[in-house]
Amino acid sequence: MTLLTADDVLNKKFQATKFREGYEQDEVDEFLDEVVEAMRQLEAENADLKAKLEAANRRVAELGRGGGPIQEPVAPAAPVVQSPSMAMPADGDTPVAASGMLELAQRLHDEHVANGKAEGDRIIAEARNTGEQIVREAEDQRNRTLAQLEKERSGLEHKIDELRRFENDYRTRLKSYLQNLLSNVEDSADQSVPTL
């Protein structure tokens, strides 16, 4: 496993959850496990370097007492650190470094939560705008349909009125025709009856 760098921590992206607020718990836990493993490796490397330094200083002290050539004690080697926020202190300040890592992780978490909320707000705003547009289009369609139906209804009512006028006209003419026929029949009957 390669050691995490500060850029790895800063650039880590978590997948937002679909049905609840926040990030996928397992993904965050896995990343925190990687951070813990990197910190343990750095602590082990730091302890190993300290042991080597003490052994080298003892050897130098022994050589200095034995009359051999005196060498200066080896200065503590600065551990290779990717970022100041990832540095592990050499004097037992591990809780301070851990709290620094936790602060960095918390800051990253807060940034991701803020970004997630902003993205959520943007999506909600887009959905509202889309919903309002769909409602407006549906209302426009309804109004157009109602206007068309009203126009058709007016046309049908006009045709019904024409048919009623035609019916009344036809009844009047038929009645007049039948009355004329009846009058003619009565006149014919009167003329054919002999007077006594």
Coordinates of N, CA, C and O in Angstrom, one line a residue:
M1 N 0.8 -1.2 0.0 CA 0.0 0.0 0.0 C 0.9 1.2 0.0 O 1.8 1.4 0.8
T2 N 0.6 2.2 -0.9 CA 1.4 3.4 -1.0 C 0.9 4.4 0.1 O -0.3 4.3 0.5
L3 N 1.9 5.2 0.6 CA 1.5 6.2 1.6 C 0.6 7.2 1.0 O 0.8 7.6 -0.2
L4 N -0.3 7.7 1.8 CA -1.2 8.8 1.3 C -0.4 10.1 1.4 O 0.4 10.3 2.2
T5 N -0.7 10.9 0.4 CA -0.1 12.3 0.4 C -1.2 13.3 0.8 O -2.4 12.9 0.8
A6 N -0.8 14.5 1.1 CA -1.7 15.5 1.4 C -2.7 15.8 0.3 O -3.9 16.0 0.4
D7 N -2.1 15.7 -1.0 CA -2.9 15.9 -2.1 C -4.0 14.8 -2.3 O -5.1 15.0 -2.7
D8 N -3.6 13.5 -1.9 CA -4.6 12.5 -1.9 C -5.8 12.8 -0.9 O -6.9 12.6 -1.3
V9 N -5.5 13.3 0.2 CA -6.5 13.7 1.2 C -7.3 14.8 0.7 O -8.6 14.8 0.7
L10 N -6.7 15.9 0.1 CA -7.4 17.1 -0.3 C -8.2 16.8 -1.5 O -9.3 17.3 -1.7
N11 N -7.8 15.9 -2.4 CA -8.5 15.6 -3.7 C -9.4 14.4 -3.6 O -10.0 14.1 -4.6
K12 N -9.6 13.8 -2.4 CA -10.4 12.7 -2.3 C -11.9 13.1 -2.5 O -12.4 14.1 -1.9
K13 N -12.6 12.4 -3.4 CA -14.0 12.7 -3.6 C -14.8 11.5 -3.2 O -14.5 10.4 -3.4
F14 N -15.9 11.8 -2.4 CA -16.8 10.8 -2.0 C -18.0 10.8 -2.8 O -18.5 11.8 -3.3
Q15 N -18.6 9.6 -3.0 CA -19.9 9.5 -3.7 C -21.0 9.9 -2.8 O -21.2 9.3 -1.7
A16 N -21.8 10.8 -3.3 CA -23.0 11.2 -2.5 C -24.0 10.1 -2.5 O -24.1 9.4 -3.4
T17 N -24.8 10.0 -1.4 CA -25.8 8.9 -1.3 C -27.0 9.3 -2.1 O -27.2 10.5 -2.3
K18 N -27.8 8.3 -2.4 CA -29.0 8.6 -3.3 C -30.2 9.0 -2.4 O -31.0 9.8 -2.8
F19 N -30.4 8.3 -1.3 CA -31.6 8.4 -0.6 C -31.5 9.1 0.8 O -32.5 9.2 1.5
R20 N -30.3 9.6 1.1 CA -30.2 10.3 2.4 C -29.1 11.3 2.2 O -28.3 11.3 1.3
E21 N -29.0 12.3 3.2 CA -28.0 13.3 3.1 C -26.7 12.8 3.5 O -26.6 12.0 4.4
G22 N -25.6 13.3 2.9 CA -24.3 12.9 3.3 C -23.6 12.0 2.3 O -24.0 12.0 1.1
Y23 N -22.6 11.3 2.7 CA -21.8 10.5 1.8 C -21.9 9.0 2.2 O -22.4 8.7 3.3
E24 N -21.5 8.2 1.3 CA -21.6 6.7 1.5 C -20.7 6.4 2.7 O -19.5 6.6 2.6
Q25 N -21.3 5.8 3.7 CA -20.6 5.5 5.0 C -19.4 4.6 4.8 O -18.3 4.8 5.3
D26 N -19.6 3.5 4.0 CA -18.5 2.6 3.8 C -17.3 3.2 3.0 O -16.2 3.0 3.4
E27 N -17.6 4.1 2.1 CA -16.6 4.8 1.3 C -15.7 5.7 2.3 O -14.5 5.7 2.2
V28 N -16.4 6.4 3.1 CA -15.7 7.3 4.1 C -14.9 6.5 5.0 O -13.7 6.8 5.3
D29 N -15.5 5.4 5.5 CA -14.8 4.5 6.5 C -13.5 3.9 5.8 O -12.4 3.9 6.5
E30 N -13.6 3.5 4.6 CA -12.5 2.9 3.9 C -11.4 4.0 3.8 O -10.2 3.7 4.0
F31 N -11.8 5.2 3.4 CA -10.8 6.3 3.3 C -10.1 6.6 4.6 O -8.9 6.7 4.7
L32 N -10.9 6.6 5.7 CA -10.3 6.9 7.0 C -9.4 5.8 7.4 O -8.3 6.0 8.1
D33 N -9.7 4.5 7.0 CA -8.8 3.4 7.3 C -7.5 3.6 6.6 O -6.4 3.3 7.1
E34 N -7.5 4.1 5.3 CA -6.3 4.4 4.6 C -5.5 5.5 5.3 O -4.2 5.4 5.4
V35 N -6.2 6.5 5.8 CA -5.5 7.6 6.5 C -4.8 7.0 7.7 O -3.6 7.3 8.0
V36 N -5.5 6.2 8.5 CA -5.0 5.6 9.7 C -3.8 4.8 9.4 O -2.7 4.8 10.1
E37 N -3.9 3.9 8.3 CA -2.7 3.1 8.0 C -1.5 3.9 7.6 O -0.4 3.6 7.9
A38 N -1.7 5.0 6.8 CA -0.6 5.8 6.4 C 0.0 6.5 7.7 O 1.3 6.5 7.8
M39 N -0.8 6.9 8.6 CA -0.3 7.5 9.9 C 0.5 6.4 10.6 O 1.6 6.7 11.2
R40 N 0.0 5.2 10.7 CA 0.8 4.1 11.4 C 2.1 3.9 10.7 O 3.1 3.6 11.4
Q41 N 2.1 3.8 9.4 CA 3.4 3.6 8.7 C 4.4 4.7 9.0 O 5.6 4.5 9.2
L42 N 3.9 6.0 9.0 CA 4.8 7.1 9.3 C 5.3 7.0 10.7 O 6.5 7.3 10.9
E43 N 4.4 6.6 11.6 CA 4.9 6.5 13.0 C 6.0 5.4 13.1 O 7.0 5.6 13.8
A44 N 5.7 4.3 12.5 CA 6.7 3.2 12.5 C 8.0 3.6 11.9 O 9.1 3.3 12.4
E45 N 7.9 4.3 10.8 CA 9.2 4.8 10.1 C 9.9 5.8 11.0 O 11.1 5.7 11.1
N46 N 9.1 6.6 11.6 CA 9.7 7.6 12.5 C 10.4 7.0 13.7 O 11.5 7.3 14.1
A47 N 9.7 5.9 14.3 CA 10.4 5.2 15.4 C 11.6 4.5 15.0 O 12.6 4.5 15.7
D48 N 11.6 3.9 13.8 CA 12.8 3.2 13.2 C 13.9 4.2 13.0 O 15.1 3.9 13.4
L49 N 13.6 5.3 12.5 CA 14.7 6.3 12.3 C 15.2 6.8 13.6 O 16.4 7.0 13.7
K50 N 14.4 7.0 14.6 CA 14.9 7.4 15.9 C 15.8 6.3 16.5 O 16.8 6.7 17.1
A51 N 15.4 5.1 16.4 CA 16.2 4.0 16.9 C 17.6 4.0 16.2 O 18.7 3.8 16.8
K52 N 17.6 4.1 14.9 CA 18.8 4.2 14.1 C 19.7 5.3 14.5 O 20.9 5.2 14.7
L53 N 19.1 6.5 14.8 CA 19.8 7.7 15.2 C 20.4 7.5 16.6 O 21.6 7.8 16.8
E54 N 19.7 6.9 17.5 CA 20.2 6.6 18.8 C 21.4 5.6 18.7 O 22.4 5.8 19.4
A55 N 21.3 4.6 17.9 CA 22.3 3.6 17.8 C 23.6 4.3 17.2 O 24.7 4.0 17.6
A56 N 23.4 5.1 16.2 CA 24.5 5.8 15.6 C 25.2 6.8 16.6 O 26.4 6.9 16.6
N57 N 24.4 7.5 17.4 CA 25.0 8.4 18.4 C 25.7 7.6 19.4 O 26.8 8.0 19.9
R58 N 25.2 6.4 19.8 CA 25.9 5.6 20.8 C 27.3 5.1 20.2 O 28.3 5.1 20.9
R59 N 27.2 4.7 19.0 CA 28.5 4.3 18.3 C 29.5 5.4 18.2 O 30.7 5.2 18.5
V60 N 29.0 6.6 17.9 CA 29.9 7.7 17.8 C 30.5 8.0 19.2 O 31.7 8.3 19.4
A61 N 29.7 7.9 20.3 CA 30.1 8.2 21.6 C 31.2 7.1 22.0 O 32.2 7.4 22.6
E62 N 30.9 5.9 21.6 CA 31.9 4.8 22.0 C 33.2 5.0 21.2 O 34.3 4.9 21.8
L63 N 33.1 5.4 20.0 CA 34.4 5.7 19.2 C 35.1 6.9 19.8 O 36.3 6.9 19.8
G64 N 34.4 7.9 20.3 CA 35.0 9.1 20.8 C 35.7 8.7 22.1 O 36.7 9.3 22.5
R65 N 35.2 7.8 23.0 CA 35.8 7.5 24.2 C 37.0 6.5 24.0 O 37.9 6.5 24.8
G66 N 36.9 5.7 23.0 CA 38.0 4.8 22.7 C 39.2 5.4 22.1 O 40.2 4.7 21.8
G67 N 39.2 6.6 21.8 CA 40.4 7.3 21.3 C 40.4 7.2 19.7 O 41.4 7.7 19.1
G68 N 39.5 6.7 19.1 CA 39.4 6.7 17.7 C 39.1 8.0 17.2 O 38.9 9.0 17.9
P69 N 39.0 8.1 15.9 CA 38.6 9.4 15.3 C 37.2 9.9 15.8 O 36.3 9.1 15.8
I70 N 37.1 11.1 16.2 CA 35.9 11.6 16.8 C 35.0 12.1 15.6 O 35.4 12.9 14.7
Q71 N 33.8 11.6 15.6 CA 32.9 12.0 14.6 C 31.7 12.8 15.3 O 31.4 12.5 16.4
E72 N 31.2 13.7 14.6 CA 30.1 14.4 15.1 C 28.9 13.5 15.1 O 28.7 12.7 14.3
P73 N 28.0 13.7 16.1 CA 26.8 12.9 16.2 C 26.0 13.2 14.9 O 25.9 14.3 14.4
V74 N 25.3 12.1 14.5 CA 24.5 12.3 13.3 C 23.2 13.1 13.7 O 22.6 12.8 14.7
A75 N 23.0 14.1 12.9 CA 21.8 15.0 13.2 C 20.6 14.2 12.8 O 20.6 13.4 11.9
P76 N 19.5 14.4 13.5 CA 18.2 13.7 13.2 C 17.8 14.0 11.7 O 17.8 15.2 11.3
A77 N 17.6 13.0 11.0 CA 17.1 13.2 9.6 C 15.7 13.6 9.6 O 14.8 13.1 10.3
A78 N 15.4 14.7 8.8 CA 14.0 15.1 8.7 C 13.3 14.1 7.9 O 13.7 13.8 6.8
P79 N 12.2 13.7 8.4 CA 11.4 12.7 7.6 C 10.9 13.4 6.3 O 10.5 14.6 6.3
V80 N 10.8 12.6 5.3 CA 10.2 13.1 4.0 C 8.7 13.2 4.2 O 8.1 12.2 4.4
V81 N 8.3 14.5 4.1 CA 6.8 14.7 4.3 C 6.3 15.4 3.1 O 6.9 16.3 2.5
Q82 N 5.1 14.9 2.7 CA 4.5 15.5 1.5 C 3.9 16.8 1.7 O 3.8 17.6 0.8
S83 N 3.4 17.1 2.9 CA 2.7 18.3 3.2 C 2.8 18.6 4.7 O 2.9 17.7 5.5
P84 N 2.8 19.9 5.1 CA 2.9 20.1 6.5 C 1.8 19.5 7.3 O 1.9 19.1 8.5
S85 N 0.6 19.4 6.7 CA -0.5 18.8 7.4 C -0.3 17.3 7.7 O -1.0 16.8 8.5
M86 N 0.6 16.7 6.9 CA 0.8 15.3 7.0 C 2.0 14.9 7.9 O 2.3 13.8 8.2
A87 N 2.7 16.0 8.4 CA 4.0 15.7 9.1 C 3.7 15.1 10.5 O 2.7 15.4 11.1
M88 N 4.5 14.1 10.8 CA 4.4 13.5 12.1 C 5.4 14.0 13.0 O 6.6 13.9 12.7
P89 N 5.1 14.6 14.2 CA 6.1 15.2 15.1 C 7.0 14.1 15.7 O 6.6 13.0 15.9
A90 N 8.3 14.4 15.9 CA 9.2 13.5 16.4 C 9.3 13.4 18.0 O 9.9 12.6 18.5
D91 N 8.7 14.4 18.6 CA 8.8 14.5 20.1 C 7.6 14.0 20.8 O 7.2 14.5 21.9
G92 N 6.9 13.0 20.3 CA 5.8 12.4 21.0 C 4.5 13.3 20.9 O 3.6 13.2 21.8
D93 N 4.4 14.2 19.9 CA 3.2 15.0 19.8 C 2.2 14.4 18.8 O 1.5 15.0 18.1
T94 N 2.2 13.1 18.8 CA 1.3 12.3 17.9 C -0.2 12.8 18.1 O -0.8 12.9 17.1
P95 N -0.7 13.0 19.3 CA -2.1 13.4 19.4 C -2.3 14.8 18.7 O -3.4 15.0 18.1
V96 N -1.3 15.7 18.7 CA -1.5 16.9 18.0 C -1.6 16.7 16.5 O -2.4 17.3 15.8
A97 N -0.7 15.8 16.0 CA -0.7 15.5 14.6 C -2.0 14.8 14.2 O -2.6 15.1 13.1
A98 N -2.4 13.9 15.0 CA -3.7 13.2 14.8 C -4.9 14.2 14.8 O -5.8 14.1 13.9
S99 N -4.8 15.2 15.7 CA -5.9 16.2 15.7 C -5.8 17.0 14.5 O -6.9 17.4 14.0
G100 N -4.6 17.3 14.0 CA -4.5 18.1 12.8 C -5.1 17.3 11.6 O -5.7 17.9 10.7
M101 N -4.8 16.0 11.6 CA -5.4 15.2 10.5 C -6.9 15.1 10.6 O -7.6 15.2 9.6
L102 N -7.4 15.0 11.8 CA -8.8 15.0 12.0 C -9.4 16.3 11.6 O -10.5 16.4 11.0
E103 N -8.7 17.5 11.9 CA -9.2 18.8 11.5 C -9.3 18.9 10.0 O -10.3 19.4 9.4
L104 N -8.2 18.4 9.3 CA -8.2 18.4 7.9 C -9.3 17.5 7.3 O -10.0 17.9 6.4
A105 N -9.5 16.3 7.9 CA -10.5 15.4 7.4 C -11.9 16.1 7.7 O -12.8 16.0 6.8
Q106 N -12.1 16.7 8.8 CA -13.3 17.4 9.1 C -13.6 18.6 8.2 O -14.7 18.8 7.7
R107 N -12.5 19.3 7.9 CA -12.7 20.4 6.9 C -13.0 19.9 5.5 O -13.9 20.5 4.9
L108 N -12.4 18.8 5.1 CA -12.7 18.2 3.8 C -14.2 17.7 3.8 O -14.9 17.9 2.8
H109 N -14.5 17.1 4.9 CA -15.9 16.6 5.0 C -16.9 17.8 4.9 O -17.9 17.7 4.2
D110 N -16.6 18.9 5.7 CA -17.5 20.0 5.6 C -17.6 20.6 4.2 O -18.7 21.0 3.8
E111 N -16.4 20.6 3.5 CA -16.5 21.2 2.2 C -17.3 20.3 1.3 O -18.1 20.8 0.5
H112 N -17.2 19.0 1.4 CA -17.9 18.0 0.6 C -19.4 18.1 0.9 O -20.3 18.1 0.0
V113 N -19.7 18.3 2.2 CA -21.1 18.4 2.6 C -21.7 19.7 2.0 O -22.8 19.7 1.5
A114 N -20.9 20.8 2.1 CA -21.4 22.1 1.6 C -21.6 22.0 0.1 O -22.6 22.5 -0.5
N115 N -20.6 21.3 -0.6 CA -20.8 21.1 -2.1 C -22.0 20.3 -2.4 O -22.7 20.6 -3.3
G116 N -22.2 19.2 -1.6 CA -23.3 18.4 -1.8 C -24.7 19.1 -1.6 O -25.6 19.0 -2.4
K117 N -24.7 20.0 -0.5 CA -25.9 20.8 -0.3 C -26.2 21.7 -1.4 O -27.3 21.9 -1.9
A118 N -25.1 22.4 -1.9 CA -25.2 23.3 -3.0 C -25.7 22.6 -4.2 O -26.6 23.1 -4.9
E119 N -25.1 21.5 -4.5 CA -25.6 20.7 -5.7 C -27.0 20.2 -5.5 O -27.8 20.3 -6.4
G120 N -27.4 19.8 -4.3 CA -28.8 19.4 -4.0 C -29.7 20.6 -4.2 O -30.8 20.5 -4.8
D121 N -29.3 21.8 -3.7 CA -30.2 23.0 -3.9 C -30.3 23.3 -5.4 O -31.4 23.7 -5.8
R122 N -29.2 23.2 -6.1 CA -29.3 23.5 -7.6 C -30.2 22.5 -8.3 O -31.1 22.9 -9.1
I123 N -30.1 21.2 -7.9 CA -31.0 20.2 -8.5 C -32.4 20.5 -8.2 O -33.3 20.4 -9.0
I124 N -32.7 20.8 -6.9 CA -34.1 21.1 -6.5 C -34.6 22.3 -7.2 O -35.7 22.3 -7.7
A125 N -33.8 23.4 -7.4 CA -34.2 24.6 -8.1 C -34.5 24.2 -9.6 O -35.5 24.7 -10.1
E126 N -33.6 23.4 -10.2 CA -33.9 23.0 -11.6 C -35.2 22.2 -11.7 O -36.0 22.4 -12.6
A127 N -35.4 21.3 -10.7 CA -36.6 20.5 -10.7 C -37.9 21.4 -10.5 O -38.9 21.1 -11.2
R128 N -37.7 22.4 -9.7 CA -38.9 23.3 -9.5 C -39.2 24.0 -10.7 O -40.3 24.2 -11.1
N129 N -38.1 24.6 -11.4 CA -38.3 25.3 -12.6 C -38.9 24.4 -13.7 O -39.8 24.9 -14.4
T130 N -38.4 23.2 -13.8 CA -38.9 22.3 -14.8 C -40.4 22.0 -14.5 O -41.2 21.9 -15.4
G131 N -40.7 21.7 -13.2 CA -42.1 21.5 -12.8 C -43.0 22.6 -13.1 O -44.1 22.4 -13.6
E132 N -42.5 23.8 -12.8 CA -43.4 25.0 -13.1 C -43.6 25.2 -14.6 O -44.7 25.5 -15.0
Q133 N -42.5 24.9 -15.4 CA -42.7 25.0 -16.8 C -43.7 23.9 -17.3 O -44.5 24.2 -18.2
I134 N -43.6 22.7 -16.8 CA -44.5 21.7 -17.2 C -46.0 22.1 -16.9 O -46.9 21.9 -17.7
V135 N -46.1 22.6 -15.7 CA -47.5 23.1 -15.2 C -48.0 24.2 -16.2 O -49.2 24.1 -16.6
R136 N -47.1 25.1 -16.5 CA -47.5 26.2 -17.4 C -47.9 25.7 -18.8 O -48.9 26.1 -19.3
E137 N -47.1 24.7 -19.3 CA -47.4 24.1 -20.6 C -48.7 23.4 -20.5 O -49.5 23.4 -21.5
A138 N -49.0 22.6 -19.4 CA -50.2 21.9 -19.3 C -51.4 22.8 -19.2 O -52.4 22.6 -19.8
E139 N -51.2 23.9 -18.5 CA -52.3 24.9 -18.4 C -52.6 25.6 -19.8 O -53.8 25.8 -20.1
D140 N -51.5 25.9 -20.5 CA -51.7 26.4 -21.8 C -52.4 25.4 -22.7 O -53.3 25.8 -23.5
Q141 N -52.0 24.2 -22.7 CA -52.7 23.1 -23.5 C -54.1 23.0 -23.1 O -55.0 22.9 -23.9
R142 N -54.4 23.0 -21.8 CA -55.8 22.9 -21.3 C -56.6 24.1 -21.8 O -57.7 23.9 -22.3
N143 N -56.0 25.3 -21.7 CA -56.8 26.5 -22.2 C -57.0 26.4 -23.7 O -58.1 26.8 -24.2
R144 N -56.0 25.9 -24.5 CA -56.2 25.8 -25.9 C -57.3 24.7 -26.2 O -58.2 24.9 -27.1
T145 N -57.3 23.6 -25.5 CA -58.2 22.6 -25.7 C -59.6 23.1 -25.3 O -60.6 22.8 -26.0
L146 N -59.7 23.8 -24.2 CA -61.1 24.3 -23.8 C -61.6 25.3 -24.8 O -62.8 25.3 -25.1
A147 N -60.7 26.2 -25.3 CA -61.1 27.1 -26.3 C -61.6 26.4 -27.6 O -62.6 26.8 -28.2
Q148 N -60.9 25.4 -28.0 CA -61.3 24.6 -29.2 C -62.6 23.9 -28.9 O -63.5 23.9 -29.8
L149 N -62.8 23.3 -27.7 CA -64.1 22.6 -27.4 C -65.2 23.6 -27.4 O -66.3 23.3 -27.8
E150 N -64.9 24.8 -26.8 CA -66.0 25.9 -26.8 C -66.4 26.3 -28.2 O -67.6 26.5 -28.4
K151 N -65.4 26.4 -29.0 CA -65.7 26.8 -30.4 C -66.5 25.7 -31.1 O -67.5 26.0 -31.8
E152 N -66.1 24.4 -30.9 CA -66.9 23.3 -31.5 C -68.3 23.3 -30.9 O -69.3 23.0 -31.6
R153 N -68.4 23.5 -29.6 CA -69.8 23.5 -28.9 C -70.6 24.6 -29.6 O -71.8 24.4 -29.8
S154 N -70.0 25.8 -29.8 CA -70.8 26.9 -30.4 C -71.3 26.5 -31.8 O -72.4 26.8 -32.2
G155 N -70.4 25.9 -32.5 CA -70.8 25.4 -33.9 C -71.9 24.4 -33.8 O -72.8 24.4 -34.6
L156 N -71.8 23.4 -32.9 CA -72.9 22.4 -32.7 C -74.2 23.1 -32.3 O -75.3 22.7 -32.8
E157 N -74.1 24.0 -31.4 CA -75.3 24.7 -30.9 C -76.0 25.5 -32.1 O -77.2 25.5 -32.3
H158 N -75.2 26.1 -33.0 CA -75.7 26.8 -34.1 C -76.4 25.8 -35.1 O -77.4 26.1 -35.6
K159 N -75.7 24.6 -35.3 CA -76.3 23.6 -36.2 C -77.6 23.1 -35.6 O -78.6 22.9 -36.3
I160 N -77.7 22.9 -34.3 CA -78.9 22.5 -33.6 C -80.0 23.5 -33.8 O -81.2 23.2 -34.1
D161 N -79.7 24.8 -33.6 CA -80.7 25.9 -33.8 C -81.2 25.9 -35.3 O -82.4 26.0 -35.5
E162 N -80.3 25.7 -36.2 CA -80.7 25.6 -37.6 C -81.7 24.4 -37.9 O -82.7 24.5 -38.6
L163 N -81.3 23.3 -37.2 CA -82.1 22.1 -37.4 C -83.5 22.3 -36.8 O -84.6 21.9 -37.3
R164 N -83.6 23.0 -35.6 CA -84.9 23.3 -35.0 C -85.7 24.2 -35.8 O -86.9 24.0 -36.0
R165 N -85.0 25.2 -36.4 CA -85.8 26.1 -37.3 C -86.3 25.4 -38.5 O -87.5 25.6 -38.9
F166 N -85.4 24.5 -39.0 CA -85.8 23.7 -40.2 C -87.0 22.8 -39.8 O -88.0 22.7 -40.6
E167 N -87.0 22.2 -38.7 CA -88.0 21.3 -38.2 C -89.3 22.1 -38.1 O -90.4 21.7 -38.5
N168 N -89.3 23.3 -37.4 CA -90.5 24.1 -37.2 C -91.0 24.6 -38.6 O -92.2 24.5 -38.8
D169 N -90.1 25.0 -39.5 CA -90.5 25.4 -40.8 C -91.2 24.2 -41.6 O -92.3 24.4 -42.2
Y170 N -90.6 23.1 -41.5 CA -91.1 21.9 -42.2 C -92.4 21.5 -41.6 O -93.4 21.2 -42.3
R171 N -92.6 21.5 -40.3 CA -93.9 21.2 -39.6 C -95.0 22.2 -40.1 O -96.1 21.7 -40.4
T172 N -94.6 23.4 -40.1 CA -95.6 24.5 -40.5 C -96.0 24.2 -41.9 O -97.2 24.2 -42.2
R173 N -95.1 24.0 -42.8 CA -95.4 23.8 -44.2 C -96.2 22.5 -44.4 O -97.2 22.4 -45.2
L174 N -95.8 21.4 -43.7 CA -96.5 20.1 -43.8 C -97.9 20.3 -43.2 O -98.9 19.8 -43.9
K175 N -98.1 21.0 -42.1 CA -99.4 21.2 -41.6 C -100.3 22.0 -42.5 O -101.4 21.7 -42.7
S176 N -99.7 23.0 -43.1 CA -100.4 23.9 -44.1 C -100.8 23.0 -45.3 O -102.0 23.1 -45.8
Y177 N -99.9 22.2 -45.7 CA -100.2 21.3 -46.9 C -101.3 20.4 -46.6 O -102.2 20.2 -47.4
L178 N -101.2 19.7 -45.4 CA -102.3 18.8 -45.0 C -103.6 19.5 -44.8 O -104.7 18.9 -45.2
Q179 N -103.6 20.7 -44.3 CA -104.9 21.4 -44.1 C -105.5 21.8 -45.5 O -106.7 21.7 -45.7
N180 N -104.6 22.1 -46.4 CA -105.1 22.4 -47.8 C -105.7 21.2 -48.4 O -106.8 21.2 -49.0
L181 N -105.0 20.0 -48.2 CA -105.5 18.8 -48.7 C -106.9 18.4 -48.1 O -107.9 18.0 -48.8
L182 N -107.0 18.6 -46.8 CA -108.2 18.4 -46.1 C -109.3 19.3 -46.5 O -110.5 18.9 -46.7
S183 N -109.0 20.5 -46.7 CA -110.0 21.5 -47.3 C -110.4 21.1 -48.6 O -111.6 21.1 -48.9
N184 N -109.5 20.6 -49.4 CA -109.9 20.2 -50.8 C -110.8 19.0 -50.8 O -111.7 18.8 -51.5
V185 N -110.4 18.1 -49.9 CA -111.3 16.8 -49.7 C -112.7 17.2 -49.3 O -113.7 16.7 -49.7
E186 N -112.8 18.1 -48.3 CA -114.1 18.5 -47.8 C -114.8 19.3 -48.8 O -116.0 19.1 -49.0
D187 N -114.2 20.1 -49.6 CA -114.9 20.9 -50.7 C -115.3 19.9 -51.8 O -116.5 20.0 -52.3
S188 N -114.5 18.9 -52.1 CA -114.9 17.9 -53.1 C -116.1 17.1 -52.5 O -117.0 16.7 -53.3
A189 N -116.1 16.8 -51.3 CA -117.2 16.0 -50.7 C -118.5 16.8 -50.7 O -119.5 16.3 -50.9
D190 N -118.4 18.1 -50.4 CA -119.5 18.9 -50.4 C -120.2 19.1 -51.8 O -121.4 19.1 -52.0
Q191 N -119.3 19.1 -52.7 CA -119.8 19.3 -54.1 C -120.4 18.0 -54.6 O -121.3 18.0 -55.5
S192 N -119.9 16.9 -54.2 CA -120.5 15.6 -54.8 C -121.8 15.2 -54.1 O -122.5 14.4 -54.5
V193 N -122.1 15.8 -52.9 CA -123.3 15.4 -52.2 C -124.5 16.1 -52.9 O -124.4 17.3 -53.0
P194 N -125.5 15.4 -53.3 CA -126.7 16.0 -54.0 C -127.6 16.7 -53.0 O -127.7 16.3 -51.8
T195 N -128.0 17.8 -53.4 CA -128.9 18.6 -52.5 C -130.3 18.0 -52.6 O -130.8 17.7 -53.7
L196 N -131.1 18.0 -51.6 CA -132.4 17.4 -51.6 C -133.5 18.4 -51.6 O -133.7 19.4 -51.3

